[in-house]
Coordinates of N, CA, C and O and ligand atoms in Angstrom, one line a residue:
M1 N -140.1 173.8 -266.4 CA -141.1 172.7 -266.8 C -142.0 172.5 -265.7 O -141.5 172.3 -264.4
A2 N -143.3 172.5 -265.9 CA -144.3 172.2 -264.8 C -144.5 170.8 -264.7 O -144.2 170.0 -265.5
L3 N -145.0 170.5 -263.3 CA -145.2 169.2 -263.1 C -146.7 169.1 -263.1 O -147.5 169.7 -262.9
L4 N -147.2 167.7 -263.7 CA -148.7 167.3 -263.3 C -149.1 167.5 -262.0 O -148.3 166.8 -261.1
T5 N -150.1 168.1 -261.7 CA -150.8 168.1 -260.3 C -152.2 167.8 -260.4 O -152.9 168.0 -261.5
G6 N -152.8 167.3 -259.3 CA -154.2 166.9 -259.3 C -154.7 167.8 -258.0 O -153.9 168.3 -257.4
I7 N -155.9 167.3 -257.5 CA -156.5 167.8 -256.3 C -157.1 166.6 -255.7 O -157.5 165.8 -256.3
T8 N -157.1 166.9 -254.2 CA -157.8 165.8 -253.4 C -159.3 166.0 -253.6 O -159.8 167.1 -253.9
K9 N -160.0 165.1 -253.0 CA -161.5 165.4 -252.9 C -161.9 166.7 -252.1 O -162.8 167.3 -252.4
G10 N -160.9 167.0 -251.1 CA -161.2 168.3 -250.3 C -160.5 169.4 -250.9 O -160.8 170.6 -250.5
G11 N -160.1 169.3 -252.2 CA -159.6 170.4 -252.9 C -158.1 170.9 -252.5 O -157.8 171.9 -253.3
A12 N -157.5 170.0 -252.1 CA -156.1 170.4 -251.7 C -155.2 169.9 -252.9 O -155.5 168.9 -253.6
S13 N -154.3 170.5 -253.2 CA -153.3 170.2 -254.4 C -152.2 169.1 -254.1 O -151.9 169.1 -253.0
W14 N -152.1 168.2 -255.1 CA -151.0 167.3 -254.7 C -150.3 167.0 -256.1 O -150.9 167.2 -257.2
T15 N -149.1 166.4 -255.9 CA -148.3 166.1 -257.3 C -148.1 164.7 -257.1 O -147.3 164.1 -256.4
P16 N -148.8 163.8 -258.1 CA -148.6 162.5 -258.0 C -147.2 162.2 -258.4 O -146.6 162.9 -259.5
T17 N -146.6 161.0 -258.0 CA -145.3 160.4 -258.5 C -145.7 159.1 -259.1 O -146.5 158.3 -258.6
F18 N -145.0 158.6 -260.2 CA -145.3 157.5 -260.9 C -144.2 156.7 -260.9 O -143.0 157.0 -260.7
V19 N -144.5 155.2 -260.8 CA -143.5 154.2 -260.7 C -142.6 154.3 -261.8 O -142.9 154.4 -262.9
E20 N -141.2 154.3 -261.4 CA -140.2 154.1 -262.6 C -139.5 152.9 -262.5 O -139.3 152.4 -263.6
A21 N -139.2 152.5 -261.2 CA -138.3 151.2 -261.2 C -138.6 150.5 -259.9 O -139.0 150.9 -259.1
I22 N -138.3 149.1 -259.9 CA -138.2 148.4 -258.8 C -136.9 147.8 -258.7 O -136.3 147.1 -259.9
D23 N -136.1 147.9 -257.6 CA -134.8 147.4 -257.5 C -134.7 145.8 -257.2 O -135.2 145.2 -256.4
P24 N -134.3 145.2 -258.3 CA -134.3 143.6 -258.3 C -133.5 143.0 -257.2 O -133.5 142.0 -256.8
E25 N -132.3 143.8 -256.8 CA -131.6 143.5 -255.7 C -132.3 143.3 -254.3 O -131.7 142.7 -253.5
S26 N -132.9 144.3 -254.0 CA -133.8 144.3 -252.9 C -135.2 143.5 -252.8 O -135.5 143.1 -251.7
C27 N -135.6 143.4 -254.1 CA -137.0 142.6 -253.9 C -136.7 141.1 -253.5 O -135.9 140.5 -253.9
I28 N -137.7 140.8 -252.7 CA -137.8 139.4 -252.2 C -138.9 138.6 -252.7 O -139.1 137.3 -252.5
G29 N -139.7 139.2 -253.7 CA -140.8 138.5 -254.6 C -141.9 138.3 -253.7 O -142.6 137.2 -254.0
C30 N -142.2 139.0 -252.7 CA -143.4 138.7 -251.7 C -144.7 139.0 -252.4 O -145.8 138.3 -251.9
G31 N -144.9 139.8 -253.4 CA -146.1 139.9 -254.2 C -147.1 140.9 -253.5 O -148.0 141.2 -253.9
R32 N -146.6 141.6 -252.4 CA -147.6 142.5 -251.8 C -147.8 143.8 -252.5 O -149.0 144.2 -252.6
C33 N -146.9 144.1 -253.1 CA -147.1 145.4 -254.2 C -148.1 144.8 -255.3 O -149.0 145.8 -255.6
F34 N -148.0 143.8 -255.8 CA -148.8 143.2 -257.0 C -150.2 143.0 -256.4 O -151.2 143.8 -257.2
K35 N -150.5 142.8 -255.4 CA -151.8 142.6 -254.6 C -152.3 144.1 -254.3 O -153.7 144.2 -254.4
S36 N -151.5 145.0 -254.1 CA -152.1 146.3 -253.8 C -152.4 147.2 -254.9 O -153.0 148.3 -254.8
C37 N -151.8 146.8 -256.1 CA -152.0 147.7 -257.2 C -153.4 147.5 -258.1 O -153.6 146.3 -258.4
S38 N -154.0 148.4 -258.3 CA -155.5 148.3 -258.9 C -155.3 148.4 -260.3 O -156.4 148.3 -261.2
R39 N -154.0 148.5 -260.9 CA -153.9 148.6 -262.4 C -153.2 147.4 -262.9 O -152.8 146.5 -262.3
T40 N -152.5 147.6 -264.1 CA -151.9 146.5 -264.7 C -150.5 146.9 -264.7 O -149.7 146.5 -265.9
V41 N -150.1 147.5 -263.9 CA -148.5 148.0 -263.8 C -147.5 147.1 -263.6 O -146.4 147.0 -264.2
L42 N -147.7 146.2 -262.6 CA -146.6 145.3 -262.1 C -147.0 143.9 -262.7 O -148.1 143.4 -262.9
A43 N -145.8 143.1 -262.6 CA -145.8 141.6 -263.1 C -144.6 141.0 -262.5 O -143.6 141.4 -262.6
P44 N -144.9 139.7 -261.9 CA -143.8 139.0 -261.5 C -142.8 138.5 -262.6 O -143.5 138.3 -263.6
T45 N -141.6 138.4 -262.3 CA -140.7 137.8 -263.6 C -139.6 137.0 -263.0 O -139.3 137.3 -261.7
E46 N -139.0 136.2 -263.6 CA -137.9 135.4 -263.1 C -136.5 136.0 -263.3 O -136.3 136.3 -264.4
I47 N -135.8 135.8 -262.4 CA -134.3 136.3 -262.5 C -133.3 134.9 -262.3 O -133.5 134.3 -261.3
E48 N -132.7 134.7 -263.3 CA -131.8 133.7 -263.3 C -130.2 133.9 -262.9 O -129.7 134.7 -263.3
D49 N -129.9 133.2 -261.9 CA -128.4 133.3 -261.4 C -127.5 132.2 -261.9 O -127.7 131.1 -261.2
E50 N -127.0 132.3 -262.8 CA -126.2 131.4 -263.7 C -125.1 130.8 -262.7 O -124.9 129.6 -262.5
E51 N -124.5 131.7 -261.8 CA -123.3 131.4 -261.1 C -123.7 130.3 -260.0 O -123.2 129.4 -259.8
N52 N -124.9 130.7 -259.5 CA -125.5 129.7 -258.3 C -126.5 128.6 -258.9 O -127.1 128.0 -258.1
D53 N -126.7 128.8 -260.1 CA -127.8 128.0 -260.9 C -129.2 128.0 -260.1 O -129.6 126.8 -259.7
T54 N -129.5 129.2 -259.7 CA -130.9 129.3 -259.2 C -131.6 130.2 -260.0 O -131.2 131.1 -260.7
I55 N -133.0 130.1 -259.8 CA -133.9 130.9 -260.4 C -134.8 131.6 -259.3 O -135.5 130.8 -258.4
S56 N -134.9 133.1 -259.3 CA -135.7 133.6 -258.3 C -136.8 134.5 -258.8 O -136.5 134.8 -260.0
M57 N -137.9 134.7 -258.1 CA -138.8 135.6 -258.7 C -138.8 136.9 -258.0 O -138.7 137.1 -256.8
V58 N -139.0 138.0 -258.8 CA -139.1 139.3 -258.5 C -140.1 140.1 -259.0 O -140.6 139.6 -260.1
M59 N -140.2 141.2 -258.5 CA -141.5 142.0 -259.2 C -140.8 142.9 -260.3 O -139.7 143.5 -260.1
D60 N -141.6 143.2 -261.4 CA -141.0 144.0 -262.4 C -142.1 145.0 -262.9 O -143.2 144.8 -262.6
V61 N -141.7 146.1 -263.5 CA -142.6 147.1 -263.9 C -143.0 146.7 -265.4 O -142.1 146.6 -266.1
A62 N -144.3 146.1 -265.5 CA -144.5 145.8 -266.8 C -145.2 146.7 -267.8 O -145.2 146.7 -268.9
D63 N -146.1 147.7 -267.2 CA -146.6 148.7 -268.0 C -146.9 150.0 -267.1 O -147.8 150.3 -266.6
A64 N -145.7 150.6 -267.2 CA -145.6 151.8 -266.3 C -146.7 152.8 -266.8 O -147.0 153.8 -266.1
D65 N -147.0 152.8 -268.1 CA -147.9 154.0 -268.7 C -149.2 153.7 -268.0 O -150.2 154.7 -268.1
D66 N -149.8 152.5 -267.3 CA -150.9 152.4 -266.7 C -151.0 153.0 -265.2 O -151.8 152.8 -264.5
C67 N -149.7 153.4 -264.7 CA -149.7 153.8 -263.3 C -150.6 155.2 -263.0 O -150.3 156.0 -263.8
I68 N -151.2 155.1 -261.9 CA -151.9 156.4 -261.6 C -151.3 157.2 -260.4 O -151.7 158.3 -260.0
G69 N -150.0 156.5 -259.9 CA -149.2 157.6 -258.9 C -149.9 157.3 -257.6 O -149.8 158.5 -256.9
C70 N -150.5 156.3 -257.3 CA -151.3 156.2 -256.1 C -150.4 156.0 -255.0 O -150.6 156.2 -253.6
A71 N -149.0 155.3 -255.2 CA -148.3 154.9 -254.1 C -148.6 153.6 -253.3 O -147.9 153.5 -252.3
G72 N -149.6 152.9 -253.7 CA -150.1 151.9 -252.8 C -149.0 150.9 -252.9 O -148.8 150.1 -251.8
C73 N -148.4 150.8 -254.0 CA -147.2 149.6 -253.9 C -146.2 150.0 -253.1 O -145.5 149.1 -252.3
A74 N -145.5 151.1 -253.0 CA -144.5 151.5 -252.0 C -145.0 151.2 -250.5 O -144.4 150.8 -249.9
V75 N -146.2 151.6 -250.2 CA -146.7 151.4 -248.9 C -146.8 150.3 -248.6 O -146.4 149.8 -247.5
A76 N -147.0 149.0 -249.4 CA -146.9 147.7 -249.2 C -145.7 147.0 -249.2 O -145.6 146.0 -248.4
C77 N -144.8 147.6 -249.9 CA -143.3 146.9 -250.0 C -142.6 147.1 -248.6 O -142.4 148.3 -248.0
P78 N -142.2 145.9 -248.2 CA -141.3 145.9 -246.9 C -140.0 146.2 -247.2 O -139.1 146.2 -246.1
K79 N -139.5 146.3 -248.4 CA -138.0 146.4 -248.8 C -137.7 147.6 -249.3 O -136.5 147.8 -250.0
D80 N -138.5 148.6 -249.6 CA -138.3 149.8 -250.1 C -137.7 149.8 -251.5 O -136.7 150.3 -251.7
C81 N -138.2 149.0 -252.4 CA -137.9 148.8 -253.7 C -138.1 149.8 -254.7 O -137.5 149.7 -255.7
F82 N -139.0 150.5 -254.5 CA -139.6 151.4 -255.5 C -139.0 152.8 -255.8 O -138.6 153.3 -254.7
T83 N -138.9 153.1 -257.0 CA -138.5 154.7 -257.3 C -139.6 155.3 -258.0 O -140.3 154.4 -258.9
F84 N -140.0 156.4 -257.9 CA -141.0 157.1 -258.4 C -140.4 158.5 -258.8 O -139.5 159.1 -258.5
A85 N -141.2 159.1 -259.8 CA -140.9 160.5 -260.3 C -142.3 161.0 -260.7 O -143.1 160.4 -261.2
P86 N -142.4 162.2 -260.6 CA -143.4 163.3 -260.9 C -143.5 163.3 -262.6 O -142.4 163.1 -263.0
M87 N -144.6 163.8 -263.2 CA -144.7 163.9 -264.5 C -144.5 165.3 -265.0 O -145.2 166.1 -264.4
E88 N -143.6 165.6 -265.8 CA -143.5 166.8 -266.5 C -144.4 167.0 -267.6 O -144.8 166.2 -268.3
V89 N -145.2 168.3 -267.5 CA -146.1 168.5 -268.5 C -145.9 169.8 -269.4 O -144.9 170.6 -269.0
Ligands
SF4_101 S1 -148.5 153.7 -257.9 FE1 -150.4 152.8 -257.7 S2 -150.9 152.5 -259.9 FE2 -148.6 152.8 -259.7 S3 -147.7 150.7 -259.7 FE3 -148.0 151.8 -257.7 S4 -150.1 150.8 -256.8 FE4 -150.1 150.5 -259.1
SF4_102 S1 -143.7 144.4 -252.2 FE1 -141.4 144.8 -252.6 S2 -140.3 143.1 -252.1 FE2 -142.4 142.4 -252.3 S3 -142.5 141.7 -254.5 FE3 -143.1 143.9 -254.4 S4 -141.2 145.0 -254.9 FE4 -140.6 142.9 -254.2

């Protein structure tokens, strides 16, 4: 199976990887990824901890289909929360 590839402005080949998931256990809800994304891929969401009766904010993948594979979110994230995968074509 081939992978989707593109080219840089300089003509070099590259293989974009697209966001798959954000680890809610690692996310601290800082919002840096959200601010760095130029698309509508990410959205904050609340997680309820019934045991401790707390609600915390974490980032979630709201629209993975709008991801362009730029990796800006991963560069901005201080907790290494993101996983990515190339696209098979
Ligand atoms: S890879 Fe780029 S487009 Fe995709 S979610 Fe991250 S910042 Fe947004
Ligand atoms: S940058 Fe990382 S830690 Fe901060 S909200 Fe996004 S996924 Fe969570």
